[in-house]
Short mmCIF file of C-alpha atoms in Angstrom, two decimals:
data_model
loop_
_atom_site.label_atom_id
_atom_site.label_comp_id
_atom_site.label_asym_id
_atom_site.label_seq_id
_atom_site.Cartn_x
_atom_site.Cartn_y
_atom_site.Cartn_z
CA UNK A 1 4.84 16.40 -41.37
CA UNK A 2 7.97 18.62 -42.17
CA UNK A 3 6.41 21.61 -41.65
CA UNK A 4 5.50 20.01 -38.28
CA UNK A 5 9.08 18.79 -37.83
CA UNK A 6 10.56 22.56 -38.63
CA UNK A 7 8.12 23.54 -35.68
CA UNK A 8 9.54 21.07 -33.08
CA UNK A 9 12.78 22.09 -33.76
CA UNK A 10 12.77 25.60 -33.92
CA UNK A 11 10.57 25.26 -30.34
CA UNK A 12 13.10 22.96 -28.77
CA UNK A 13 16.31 24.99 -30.29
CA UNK A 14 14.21 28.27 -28.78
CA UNK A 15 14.04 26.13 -25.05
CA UNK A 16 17.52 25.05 -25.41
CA UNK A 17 18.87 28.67 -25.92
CA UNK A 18 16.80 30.15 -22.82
CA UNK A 19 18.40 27.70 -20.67
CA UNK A 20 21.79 28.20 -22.23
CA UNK A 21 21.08 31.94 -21.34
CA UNK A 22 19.74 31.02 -17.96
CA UNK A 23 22.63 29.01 -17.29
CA UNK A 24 24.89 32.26 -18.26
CA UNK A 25 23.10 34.49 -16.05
CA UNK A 26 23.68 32.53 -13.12
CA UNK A 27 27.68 30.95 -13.29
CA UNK A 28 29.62 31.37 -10.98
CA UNK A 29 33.12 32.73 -13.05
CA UNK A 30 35.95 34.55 -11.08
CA UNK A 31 38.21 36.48 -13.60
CA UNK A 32 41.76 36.12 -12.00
CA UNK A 33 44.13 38.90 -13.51
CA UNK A 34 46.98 40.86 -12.92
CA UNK A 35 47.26 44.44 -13.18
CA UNK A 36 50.21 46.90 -13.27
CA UNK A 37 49.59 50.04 -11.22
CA UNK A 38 50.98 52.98 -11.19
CA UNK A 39 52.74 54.73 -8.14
CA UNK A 40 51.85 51.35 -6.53
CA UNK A 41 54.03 51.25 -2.90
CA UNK A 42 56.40 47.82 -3.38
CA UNK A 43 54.72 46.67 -0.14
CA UNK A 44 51.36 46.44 -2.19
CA UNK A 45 53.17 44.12 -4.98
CA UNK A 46 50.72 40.95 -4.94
CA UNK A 47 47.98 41.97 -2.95
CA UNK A 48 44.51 40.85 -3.88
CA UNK A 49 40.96 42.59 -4.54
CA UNK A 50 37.75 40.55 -4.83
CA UNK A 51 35.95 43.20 -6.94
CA UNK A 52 32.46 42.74 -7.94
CA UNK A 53 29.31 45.08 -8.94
CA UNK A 54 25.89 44.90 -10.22
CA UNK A 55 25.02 42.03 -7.82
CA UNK A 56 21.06 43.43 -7.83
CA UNK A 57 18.74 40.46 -7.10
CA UNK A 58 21.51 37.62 -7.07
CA UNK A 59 22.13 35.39 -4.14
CA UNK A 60 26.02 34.75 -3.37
CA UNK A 61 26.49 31.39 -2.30
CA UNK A 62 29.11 30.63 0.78
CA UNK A 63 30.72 27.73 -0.91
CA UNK A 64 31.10 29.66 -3.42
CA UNK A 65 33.58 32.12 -2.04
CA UNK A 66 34.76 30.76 1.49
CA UNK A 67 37.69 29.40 -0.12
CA UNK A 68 38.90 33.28 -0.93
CA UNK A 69 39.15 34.39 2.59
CA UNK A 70 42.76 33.28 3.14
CA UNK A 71 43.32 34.51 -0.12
CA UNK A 72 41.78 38.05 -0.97
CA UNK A 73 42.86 41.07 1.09
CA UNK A 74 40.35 43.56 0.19
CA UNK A 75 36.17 43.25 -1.05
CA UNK A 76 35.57 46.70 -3.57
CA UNK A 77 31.83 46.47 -4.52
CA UNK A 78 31.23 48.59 -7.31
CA UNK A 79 27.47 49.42 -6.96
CA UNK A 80 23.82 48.10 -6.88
CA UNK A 81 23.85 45.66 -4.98
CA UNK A 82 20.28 45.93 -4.66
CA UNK A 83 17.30 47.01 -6.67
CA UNK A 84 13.78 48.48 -6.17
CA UNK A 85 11.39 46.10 -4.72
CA UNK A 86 14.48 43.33 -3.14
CA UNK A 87 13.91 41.21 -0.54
CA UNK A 88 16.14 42.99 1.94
CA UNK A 89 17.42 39.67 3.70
CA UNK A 90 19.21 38.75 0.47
CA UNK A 91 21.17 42.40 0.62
CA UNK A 92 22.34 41.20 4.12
CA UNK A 93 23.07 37.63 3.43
CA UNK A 94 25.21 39.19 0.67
CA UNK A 95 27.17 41.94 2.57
CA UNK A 96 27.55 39.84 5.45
CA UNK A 97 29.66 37.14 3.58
CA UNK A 98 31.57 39.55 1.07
CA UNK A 99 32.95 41.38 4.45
CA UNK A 100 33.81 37.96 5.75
CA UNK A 101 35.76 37.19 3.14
CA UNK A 102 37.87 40.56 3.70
CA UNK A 103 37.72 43.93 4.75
CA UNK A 104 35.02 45.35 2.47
CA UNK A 105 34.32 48.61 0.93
CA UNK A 106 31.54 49.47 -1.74
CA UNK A 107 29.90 52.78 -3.35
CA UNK A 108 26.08 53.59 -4.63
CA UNK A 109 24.99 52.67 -8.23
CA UNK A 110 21.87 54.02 -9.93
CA UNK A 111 19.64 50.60 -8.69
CA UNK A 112 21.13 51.32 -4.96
CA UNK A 113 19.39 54.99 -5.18
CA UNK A 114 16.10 53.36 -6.14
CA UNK A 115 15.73 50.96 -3.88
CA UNK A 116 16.17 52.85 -0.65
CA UNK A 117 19.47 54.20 0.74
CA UNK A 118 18.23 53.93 4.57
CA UNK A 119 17.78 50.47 4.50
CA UNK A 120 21.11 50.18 2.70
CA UNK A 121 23.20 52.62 5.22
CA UNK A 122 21.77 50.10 7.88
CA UNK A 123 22.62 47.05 6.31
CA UNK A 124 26.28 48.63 5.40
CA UNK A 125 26.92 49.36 8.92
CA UNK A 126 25.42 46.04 10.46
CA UNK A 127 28.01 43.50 8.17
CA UNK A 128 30.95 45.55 8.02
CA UNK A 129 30.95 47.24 5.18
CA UNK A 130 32.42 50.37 4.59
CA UNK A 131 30.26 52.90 2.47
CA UNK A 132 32.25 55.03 0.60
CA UNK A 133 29.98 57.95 -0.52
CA UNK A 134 32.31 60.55 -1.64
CA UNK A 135 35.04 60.17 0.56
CA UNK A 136 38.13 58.33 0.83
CA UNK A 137 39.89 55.40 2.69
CA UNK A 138 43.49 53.92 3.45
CA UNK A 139 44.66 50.24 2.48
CA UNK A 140 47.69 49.94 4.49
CA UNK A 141 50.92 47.42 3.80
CA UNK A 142 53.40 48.01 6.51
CA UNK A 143 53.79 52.06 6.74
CA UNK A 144 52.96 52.56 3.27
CA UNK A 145 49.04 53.25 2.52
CA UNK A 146 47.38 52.56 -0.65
CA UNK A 147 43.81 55.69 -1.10
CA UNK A 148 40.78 53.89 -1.62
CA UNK A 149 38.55 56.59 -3.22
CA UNK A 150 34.73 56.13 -3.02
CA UNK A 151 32.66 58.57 -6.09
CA UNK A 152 29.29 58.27 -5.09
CA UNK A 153 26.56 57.52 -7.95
CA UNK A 154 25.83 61.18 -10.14
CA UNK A 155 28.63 62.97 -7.94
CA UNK A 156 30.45 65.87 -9.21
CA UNK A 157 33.05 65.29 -6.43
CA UNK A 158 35.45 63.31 -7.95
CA UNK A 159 38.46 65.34 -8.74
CA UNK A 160 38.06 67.37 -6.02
CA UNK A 161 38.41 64.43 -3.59
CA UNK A 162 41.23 63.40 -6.01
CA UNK A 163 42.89 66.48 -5.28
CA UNK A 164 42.70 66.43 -1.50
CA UNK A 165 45.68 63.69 -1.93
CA UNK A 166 49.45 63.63 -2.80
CA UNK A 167 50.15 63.52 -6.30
CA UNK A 168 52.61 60.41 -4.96
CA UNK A 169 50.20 58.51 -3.79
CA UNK A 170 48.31 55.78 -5.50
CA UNK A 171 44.80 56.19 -5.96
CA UNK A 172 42.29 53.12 -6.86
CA UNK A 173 38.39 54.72 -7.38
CA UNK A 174 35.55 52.83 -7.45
CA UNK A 175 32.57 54.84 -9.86
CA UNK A 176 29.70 53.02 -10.81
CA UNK A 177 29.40 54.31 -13.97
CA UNK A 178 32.03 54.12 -16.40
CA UNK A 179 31.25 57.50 -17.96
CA UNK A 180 31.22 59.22 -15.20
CA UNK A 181 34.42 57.63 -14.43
CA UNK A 182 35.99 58.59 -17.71
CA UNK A 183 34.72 62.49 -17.03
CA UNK A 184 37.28 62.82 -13.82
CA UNK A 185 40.19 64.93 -14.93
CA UNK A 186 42.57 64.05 -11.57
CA UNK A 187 45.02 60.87 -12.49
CA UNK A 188 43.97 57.97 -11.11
CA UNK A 189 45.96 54.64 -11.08
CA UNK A 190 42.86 52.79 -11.55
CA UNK A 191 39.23 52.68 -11.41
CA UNK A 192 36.99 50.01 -10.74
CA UNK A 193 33.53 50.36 -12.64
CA UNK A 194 30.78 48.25 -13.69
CA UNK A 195 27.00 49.39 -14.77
CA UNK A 196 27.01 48.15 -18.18
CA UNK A 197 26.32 44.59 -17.04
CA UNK A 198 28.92 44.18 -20.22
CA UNK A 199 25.27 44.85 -22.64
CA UNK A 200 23.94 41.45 -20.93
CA UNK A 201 22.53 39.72 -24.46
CA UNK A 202 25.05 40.10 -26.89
CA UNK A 203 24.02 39.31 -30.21
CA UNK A 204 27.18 37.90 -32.68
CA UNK A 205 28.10 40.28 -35.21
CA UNK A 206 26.01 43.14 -33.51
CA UNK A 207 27.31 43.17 -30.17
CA UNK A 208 25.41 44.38 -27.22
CA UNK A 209 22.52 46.11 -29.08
CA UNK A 210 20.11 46.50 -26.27
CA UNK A 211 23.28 49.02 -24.63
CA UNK A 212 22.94 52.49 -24.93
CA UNK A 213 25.00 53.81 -27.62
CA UNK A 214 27.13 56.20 -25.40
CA UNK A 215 28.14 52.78 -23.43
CA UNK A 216 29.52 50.25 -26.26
CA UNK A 217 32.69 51.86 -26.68
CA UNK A 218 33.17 50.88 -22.88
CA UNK A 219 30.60 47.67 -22.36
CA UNK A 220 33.58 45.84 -20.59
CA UNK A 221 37.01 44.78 -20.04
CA UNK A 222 40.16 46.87 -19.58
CA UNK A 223 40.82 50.47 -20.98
CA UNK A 224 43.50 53.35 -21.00
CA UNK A 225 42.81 56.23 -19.03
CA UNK A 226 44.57 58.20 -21.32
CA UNK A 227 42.91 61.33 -23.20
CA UNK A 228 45.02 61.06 -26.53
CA UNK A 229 48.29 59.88 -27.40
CA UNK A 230 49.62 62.88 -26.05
CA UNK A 231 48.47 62.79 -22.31
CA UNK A 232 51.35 61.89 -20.48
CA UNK A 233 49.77 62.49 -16.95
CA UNK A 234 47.54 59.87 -16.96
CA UNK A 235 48.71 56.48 -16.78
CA UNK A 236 45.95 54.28 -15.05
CA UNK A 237 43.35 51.99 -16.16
CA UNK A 238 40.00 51.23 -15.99
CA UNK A 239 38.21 48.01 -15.53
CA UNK A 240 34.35 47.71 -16.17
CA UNK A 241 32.98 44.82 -14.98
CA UNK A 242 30.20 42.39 -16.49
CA UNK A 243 28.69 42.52 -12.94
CA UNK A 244 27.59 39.67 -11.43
CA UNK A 245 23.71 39.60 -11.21
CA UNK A 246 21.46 40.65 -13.82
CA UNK A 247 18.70 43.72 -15.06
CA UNK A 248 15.34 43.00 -16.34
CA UNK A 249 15.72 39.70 -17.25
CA UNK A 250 17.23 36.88 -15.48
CA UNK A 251 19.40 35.92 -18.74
CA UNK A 252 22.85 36.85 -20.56
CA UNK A 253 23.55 36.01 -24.08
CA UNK A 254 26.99 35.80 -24.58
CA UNK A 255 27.81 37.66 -21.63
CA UNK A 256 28.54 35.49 -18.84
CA UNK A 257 28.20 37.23 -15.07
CA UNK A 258 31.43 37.58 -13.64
CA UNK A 259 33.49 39.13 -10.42
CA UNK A 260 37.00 39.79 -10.82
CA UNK A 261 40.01 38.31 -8.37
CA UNK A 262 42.85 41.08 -9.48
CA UNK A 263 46.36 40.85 -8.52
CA UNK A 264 48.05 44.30 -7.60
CA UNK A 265 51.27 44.62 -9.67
CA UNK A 266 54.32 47.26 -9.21
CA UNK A 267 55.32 49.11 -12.81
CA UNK A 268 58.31 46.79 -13.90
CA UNK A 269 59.83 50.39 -14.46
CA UNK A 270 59.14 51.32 -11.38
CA UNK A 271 60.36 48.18 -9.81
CA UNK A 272 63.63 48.33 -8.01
#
């Protein structure tokens, strides 16, 4: 009888942790931060970005988000939004209410290469939402403009669009993957990344253990862009995202899916 006891409850605790990781796969958790940006016109002080990546098979729900639309000025969708073998209709239903929310923009990740970039370039242009595959984009406040540069996914193009702009002007880049991100040499005042999907089951005491090695010491959250202690050129920071949908598996340990509502702040030293 114990032994059959010990068996119930290591099958119930096993049921009660796959819904627990269900359940963290698919909440619905807006991040709400503020950021300090660099070279960041005072016109821009305040404004809003809905950013979110990694949406792959995920449905976005409208009550979910309407309530953002008097609230968000720009979408940035950091990559795969869709995957290899996706029911194209959800794609659409996805694009079509991120870009009513606000003017949205969005790059290529790895899963967006898979599953077909012609259907993808379609459904782009049909909702409103501007591709940015190696190429750039203005976010304007009164006359001053805010560059909105697009690294498409395995590009080498990066600091050679970076370079095409004033050194005054403040850049935000979107790169799928954070390494790739890390290897541009061009300051940027942020970049908005995601791939990782944060290591999706995170074990306690191991950490994401499933991530690729080259990965952990950037899974997720905030980090300097700064080379060394000594790099006083670059001042920005990167964000890599938890993403929203999931890989594989429809579960997260520990991990729960995320999208980002980040406020746009003015240096205090730069402030007047």
């Amino acid at each position: 009888m114990v032994i059959l006891a010990w068996f119930v409850a290591v099958i119930l605790a096993g049921i009660a942790l796959l819904i627990h990781m269900w359940r963290e796969a698919h909440v619905h958790h807006i991040v709400s931060e503020e950021v300090d940006v660099p070279n960041l016109p005072s016109s821009f002080d305040g404004s809003k970005i809905l950013y979110l990546s990694d949406i792959h098979k995920r449905k976005l729900k409208k009550n979910d988000l309407e309530h953002l639309r008097s609230r968000v000025d720009w979408v940035i969708i950091g990559g795969d939004v869709a995957e290899k073998g996706i029911s194209w209709p959800i794609v659409r239903h996805n694009m079509s209410l991120l870009s009513y929310i606000a003017p949205a923009f969005a790059v290529y990740g790895n899963h967006d290469k898979r599953a077909g970039t012609v259907h993808l370039e379609r459904i782009f242009r049909d909702t409103g939402v501007q591709l940015l595959q190696d190429s750039i984009a203005y976010l304007r406040k009164g006359k001053s403009k805010l560059c909105l540069v697009g690294v498409d996914y395995r590009s080498r193009r990066g600091d050679s669009l970076l370079a095409e702009l004033d050194t005054k002007d403040c850049k935000i880049t979107i790169v799928h993957d954070p390494l790739e991100a890390l290897h541009l040499n061009a300051p940027v005042d942020l970049i908005l990344s995601g791939h990782t999907h944060g290591g999706q089951l995170v074990f306690p005491g191991f950490g994401p253990v499933f991530l690729n090695k080259a990965y952990r010491s950037v899974s997720s959250g905030w980090f300097s862009l700064k080379k060394d202690d000594n790099d006083t050129e670059q001042e920005g920071k990167m964000l890599v995202s938890k993403g929203y949908g999931t890989n594989h598996l429809p579960l997260r340990l520990c991990c729960p899916a995320e999208m980002h509502l980040i406020t746009l702040r003015v240096l205090s030293s730069e402030k007047p």
